[in-house]
XYZ file of C-alpha atoms in Angstrom:
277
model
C 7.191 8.914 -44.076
C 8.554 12.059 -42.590
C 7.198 15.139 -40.488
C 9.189 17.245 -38.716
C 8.597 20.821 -38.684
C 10.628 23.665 -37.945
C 9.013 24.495 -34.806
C 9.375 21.282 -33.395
C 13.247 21.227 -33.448
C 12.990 24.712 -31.464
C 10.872 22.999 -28.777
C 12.967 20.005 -28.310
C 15.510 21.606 -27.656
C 13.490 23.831 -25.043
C 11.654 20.932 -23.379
C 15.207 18.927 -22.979
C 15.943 22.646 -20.690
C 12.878 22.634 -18.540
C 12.724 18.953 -17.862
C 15.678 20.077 -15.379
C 13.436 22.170 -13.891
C 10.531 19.102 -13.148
C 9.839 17.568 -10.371
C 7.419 15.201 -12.123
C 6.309 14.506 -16.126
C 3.576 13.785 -17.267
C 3.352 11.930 -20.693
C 0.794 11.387 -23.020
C -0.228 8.743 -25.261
C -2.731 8.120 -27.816
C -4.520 4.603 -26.208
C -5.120 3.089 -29.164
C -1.217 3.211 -30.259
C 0.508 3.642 -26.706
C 4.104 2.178 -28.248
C 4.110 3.891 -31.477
C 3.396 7.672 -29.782
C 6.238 7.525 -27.277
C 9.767 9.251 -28.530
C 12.348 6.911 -28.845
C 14.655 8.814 -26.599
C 11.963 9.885 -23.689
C 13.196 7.283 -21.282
C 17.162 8.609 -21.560
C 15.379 12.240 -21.421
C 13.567 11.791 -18.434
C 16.181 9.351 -16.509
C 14.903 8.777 -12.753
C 12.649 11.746 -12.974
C 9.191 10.737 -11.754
C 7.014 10.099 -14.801
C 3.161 9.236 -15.259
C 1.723 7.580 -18.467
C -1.609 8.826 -19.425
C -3.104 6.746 -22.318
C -5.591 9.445 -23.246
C -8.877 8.595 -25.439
C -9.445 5.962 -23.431
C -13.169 5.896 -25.034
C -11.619 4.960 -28.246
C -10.814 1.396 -27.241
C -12.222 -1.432 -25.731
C -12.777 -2.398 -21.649
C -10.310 -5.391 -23.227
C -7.799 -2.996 -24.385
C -8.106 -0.749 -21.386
C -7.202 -3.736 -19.179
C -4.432 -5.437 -20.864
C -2.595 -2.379 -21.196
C -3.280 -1.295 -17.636
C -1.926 -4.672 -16.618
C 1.235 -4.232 -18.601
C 2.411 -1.338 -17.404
C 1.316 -1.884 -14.288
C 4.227 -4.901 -14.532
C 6.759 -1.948 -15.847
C 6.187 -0.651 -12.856
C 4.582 2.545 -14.444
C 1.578 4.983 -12.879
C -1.050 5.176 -15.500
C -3.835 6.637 -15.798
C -6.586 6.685 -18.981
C -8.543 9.548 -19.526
C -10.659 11.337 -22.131
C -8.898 15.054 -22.367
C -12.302 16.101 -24.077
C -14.224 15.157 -21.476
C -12.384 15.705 -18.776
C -12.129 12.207 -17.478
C -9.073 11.381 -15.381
C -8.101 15.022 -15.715
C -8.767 15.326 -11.690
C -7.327 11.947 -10.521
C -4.330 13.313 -12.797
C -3.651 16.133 -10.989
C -4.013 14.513 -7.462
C -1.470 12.241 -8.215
C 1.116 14.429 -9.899
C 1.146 16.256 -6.483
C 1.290 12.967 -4.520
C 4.399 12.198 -6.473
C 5.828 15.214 -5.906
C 5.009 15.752 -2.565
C 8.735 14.757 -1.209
C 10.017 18.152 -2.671
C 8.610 20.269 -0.163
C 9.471 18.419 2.435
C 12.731 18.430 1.663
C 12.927 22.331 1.032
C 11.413 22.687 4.605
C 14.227 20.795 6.063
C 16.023 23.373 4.667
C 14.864 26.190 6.073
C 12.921 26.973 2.404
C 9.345 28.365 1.755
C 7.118 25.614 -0.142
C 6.751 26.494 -3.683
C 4.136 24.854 -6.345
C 4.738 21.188 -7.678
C 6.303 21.499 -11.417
C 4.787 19.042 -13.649
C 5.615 19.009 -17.299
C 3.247 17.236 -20.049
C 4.947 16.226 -22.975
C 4.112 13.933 -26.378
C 3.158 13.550 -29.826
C 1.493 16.335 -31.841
C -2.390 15.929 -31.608
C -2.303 13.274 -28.450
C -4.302 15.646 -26.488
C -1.760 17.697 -24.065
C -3.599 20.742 -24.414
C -6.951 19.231 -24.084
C -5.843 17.570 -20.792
C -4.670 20.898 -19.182
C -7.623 22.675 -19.934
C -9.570 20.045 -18.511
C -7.387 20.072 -15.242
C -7.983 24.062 -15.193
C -12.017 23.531 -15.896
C -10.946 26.463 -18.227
C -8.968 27.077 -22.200
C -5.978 28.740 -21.282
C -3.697 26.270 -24.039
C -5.358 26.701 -27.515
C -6.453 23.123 -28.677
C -7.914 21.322 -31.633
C -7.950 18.005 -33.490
C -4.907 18.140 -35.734
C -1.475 18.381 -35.158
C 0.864 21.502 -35.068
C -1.691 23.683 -32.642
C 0.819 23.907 -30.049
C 4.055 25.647 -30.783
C 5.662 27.518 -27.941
C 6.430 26.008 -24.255
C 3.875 27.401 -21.942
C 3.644 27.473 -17.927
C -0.096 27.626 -16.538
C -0.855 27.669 -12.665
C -3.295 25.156 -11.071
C -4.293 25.902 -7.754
C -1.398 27.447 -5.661
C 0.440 24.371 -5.645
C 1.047 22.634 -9.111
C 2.184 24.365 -11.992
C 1.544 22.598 -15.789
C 4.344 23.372 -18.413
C 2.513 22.744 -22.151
C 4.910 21.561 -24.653
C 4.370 21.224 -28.041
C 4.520 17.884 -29.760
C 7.611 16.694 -29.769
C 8.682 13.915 -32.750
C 11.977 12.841 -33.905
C 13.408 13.710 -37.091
C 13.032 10.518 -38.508
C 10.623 7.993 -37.881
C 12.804 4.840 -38.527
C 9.759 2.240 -37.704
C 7.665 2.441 -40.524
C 4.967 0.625 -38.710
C 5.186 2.925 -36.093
C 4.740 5.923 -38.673
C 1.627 4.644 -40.733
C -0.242 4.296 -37.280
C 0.359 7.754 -36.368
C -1.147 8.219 -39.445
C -4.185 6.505 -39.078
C -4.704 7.680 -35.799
C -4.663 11.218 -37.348
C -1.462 11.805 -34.974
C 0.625 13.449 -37.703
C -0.283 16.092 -40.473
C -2.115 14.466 -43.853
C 0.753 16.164 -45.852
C 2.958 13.693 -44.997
C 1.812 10.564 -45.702
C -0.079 8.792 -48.856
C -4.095 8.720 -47.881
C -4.499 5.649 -50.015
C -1.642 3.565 -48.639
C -2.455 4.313 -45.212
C -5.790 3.518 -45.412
C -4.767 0.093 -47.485
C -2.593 -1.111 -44.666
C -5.509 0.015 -42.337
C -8.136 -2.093 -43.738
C -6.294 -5.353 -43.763
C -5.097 -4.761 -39.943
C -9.069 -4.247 -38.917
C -9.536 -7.601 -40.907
C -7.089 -9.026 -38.262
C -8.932 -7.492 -35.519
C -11.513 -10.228 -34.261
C -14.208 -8.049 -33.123
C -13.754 -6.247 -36.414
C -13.096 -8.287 -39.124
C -13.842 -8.554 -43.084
C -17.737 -8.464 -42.463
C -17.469 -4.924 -40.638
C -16.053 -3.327 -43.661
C -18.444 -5.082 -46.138
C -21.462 -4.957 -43.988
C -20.746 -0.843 -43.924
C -19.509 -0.466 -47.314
C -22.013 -3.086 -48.828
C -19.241 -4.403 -51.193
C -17.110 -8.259 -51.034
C -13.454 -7.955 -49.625
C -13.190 -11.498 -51.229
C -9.484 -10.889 -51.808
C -8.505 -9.902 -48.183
C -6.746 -7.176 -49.689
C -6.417 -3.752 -48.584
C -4.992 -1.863 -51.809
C -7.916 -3.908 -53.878
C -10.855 -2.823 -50.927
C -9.905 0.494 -51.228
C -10.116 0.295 -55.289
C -13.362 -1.796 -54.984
C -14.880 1.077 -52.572
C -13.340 4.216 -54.957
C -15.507 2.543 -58.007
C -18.432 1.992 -55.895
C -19.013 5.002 -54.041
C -16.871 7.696 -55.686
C -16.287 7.583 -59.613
C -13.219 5.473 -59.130
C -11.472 8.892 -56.989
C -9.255 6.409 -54.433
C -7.914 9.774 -52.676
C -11.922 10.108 -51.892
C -12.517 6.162 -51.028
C -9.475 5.845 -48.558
C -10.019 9.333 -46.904
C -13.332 7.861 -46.265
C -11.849 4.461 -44.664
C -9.776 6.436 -41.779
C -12.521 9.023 -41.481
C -14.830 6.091 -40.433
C -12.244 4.185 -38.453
C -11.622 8.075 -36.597
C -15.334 7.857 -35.258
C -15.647 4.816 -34.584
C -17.713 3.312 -37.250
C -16.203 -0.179 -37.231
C -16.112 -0.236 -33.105
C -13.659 1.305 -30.363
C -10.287 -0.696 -30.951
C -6.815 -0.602 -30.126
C -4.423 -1.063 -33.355
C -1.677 -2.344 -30.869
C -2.220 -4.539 -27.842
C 1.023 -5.267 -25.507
C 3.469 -7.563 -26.832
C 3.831 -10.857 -24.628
């Protein structure tokens, strides 16, 4: 599974430039995948450079998820914060702390004789994790154009907030090749990377039998909404079963419909990934 436009090998590039220029980054993560939507190489990008996680659509997963990832970050030593970039919540405990953080730079340009100048904060992530969202939320106005698919964003862009924090937008940033597999169908699912570049019936397949997995989803979630037997615990076979049932045998159709209804929320807020022990 690959996806790597053009633009986003332009902005990599770009983004590796400015990060110089940060005094703090902010980086975003879908909450209901928070290991598969980091880049592999963000850590050796970012170095000491103050960072803050923000697991955003926090209202797509359970209080249970919420917690046990808050409590294992919290033991990596990581600032975190979950918010809704729609809705604006965490948006202003976001931007309080980003100037906390950053607060030691001024201080150290007036020991040198130096006018204060605004806090630079960069957000950066995956396409469609909500980075644009966020920012307008922090601005309580659409200055970054934003909508729910990947590949809005495609040019770096500074906005001011306040007189003393400036956001840098970034478009999403992915490596060229996606070498975890597992990590690359969840995007997928979570709608995190274009439709183009993925199978709809596969994904959904794999999707099906890891909500059977999920104890407070299960196999009678999919068959009490569907109102057909997942006897075979099978994913491939469900999606078949639901493609003859509700669509003229059209599995494109059937499994579009499975990740549409897991998008919303039809079989319950969860997390597809909880911390590993």
């Amino acid at each position: 599974m690959q996806w790597y436009p053009g633009h986003i090998g332009k902005a990599e590039k770009e983004l590796k430039e400015q990060l110089k220029l940060m005094d703090v980054v902010i980086e975003v993560r879908d909450a209901r995948i928070p290991l598969s939507t980091t880049h592999p190489e963000m850590d050796s990008w970012l170095g000491n450079r103050k960072r803050i996680l923000v697991l955003n659509r926090e209202d797509m997963i359970s209080k249970a998820d919420r917690n046990a990832w808050a409590a294992y970050f919290s033991r990596q030593g990581m600032k975190v914060i979950f918010a809704n970039g729609k809705l604006g919540m965490g948006s202003t405990k976001l931007g309080r702390l980003a100037k906390d953080m950053a607060a030691n730079v001024n201080i150290k340009r007036r020991a040198k004789g130096l006018l204060p100048r605004a806090v630079r904060a960069g957000i950066v992530g995956y396409p469609n994790v909500g980075k644009s969202s966020l920012i307008n939320r922090l601005l309580k106005r659409r200055m970054c154009p934003a909508a729910p698919r990947p590949g809005i964003t495609r040019d770096l862009k500074w906005v001011r907030f306040g007189k003393d924090l400036e956001l840098l937008d970034s478009p999403g940033i992915l490596p060229m090749r996606i070498s975890d597999q597992t990590a690359a169908i969840k995007l997928a699912m979570c709608d995190d990377i274009g439709e183009r570049s993925y199978d709809v019936a596969d994904v959904a397949a794999v999707l099906v039998q890891m909500l059977i997995r999920i104890p407070s989803v299960g196999a009678k979630a999919l068959q009490d909404r569907y109102k057909i037997d997942n006897d075979c615990l099978c994913g491939k076979t469900f999606v078949q079963k639901l493609a003859l049932h509700l669509f003229s045998g059209d599995t494109h159709q059937a499994a579009f419909r499975i990740l549409a209804d897991f998008r919303k929320g039809k079989f319950g807020w969860v997390a597809l990934e909880r911390p590993p022990r």
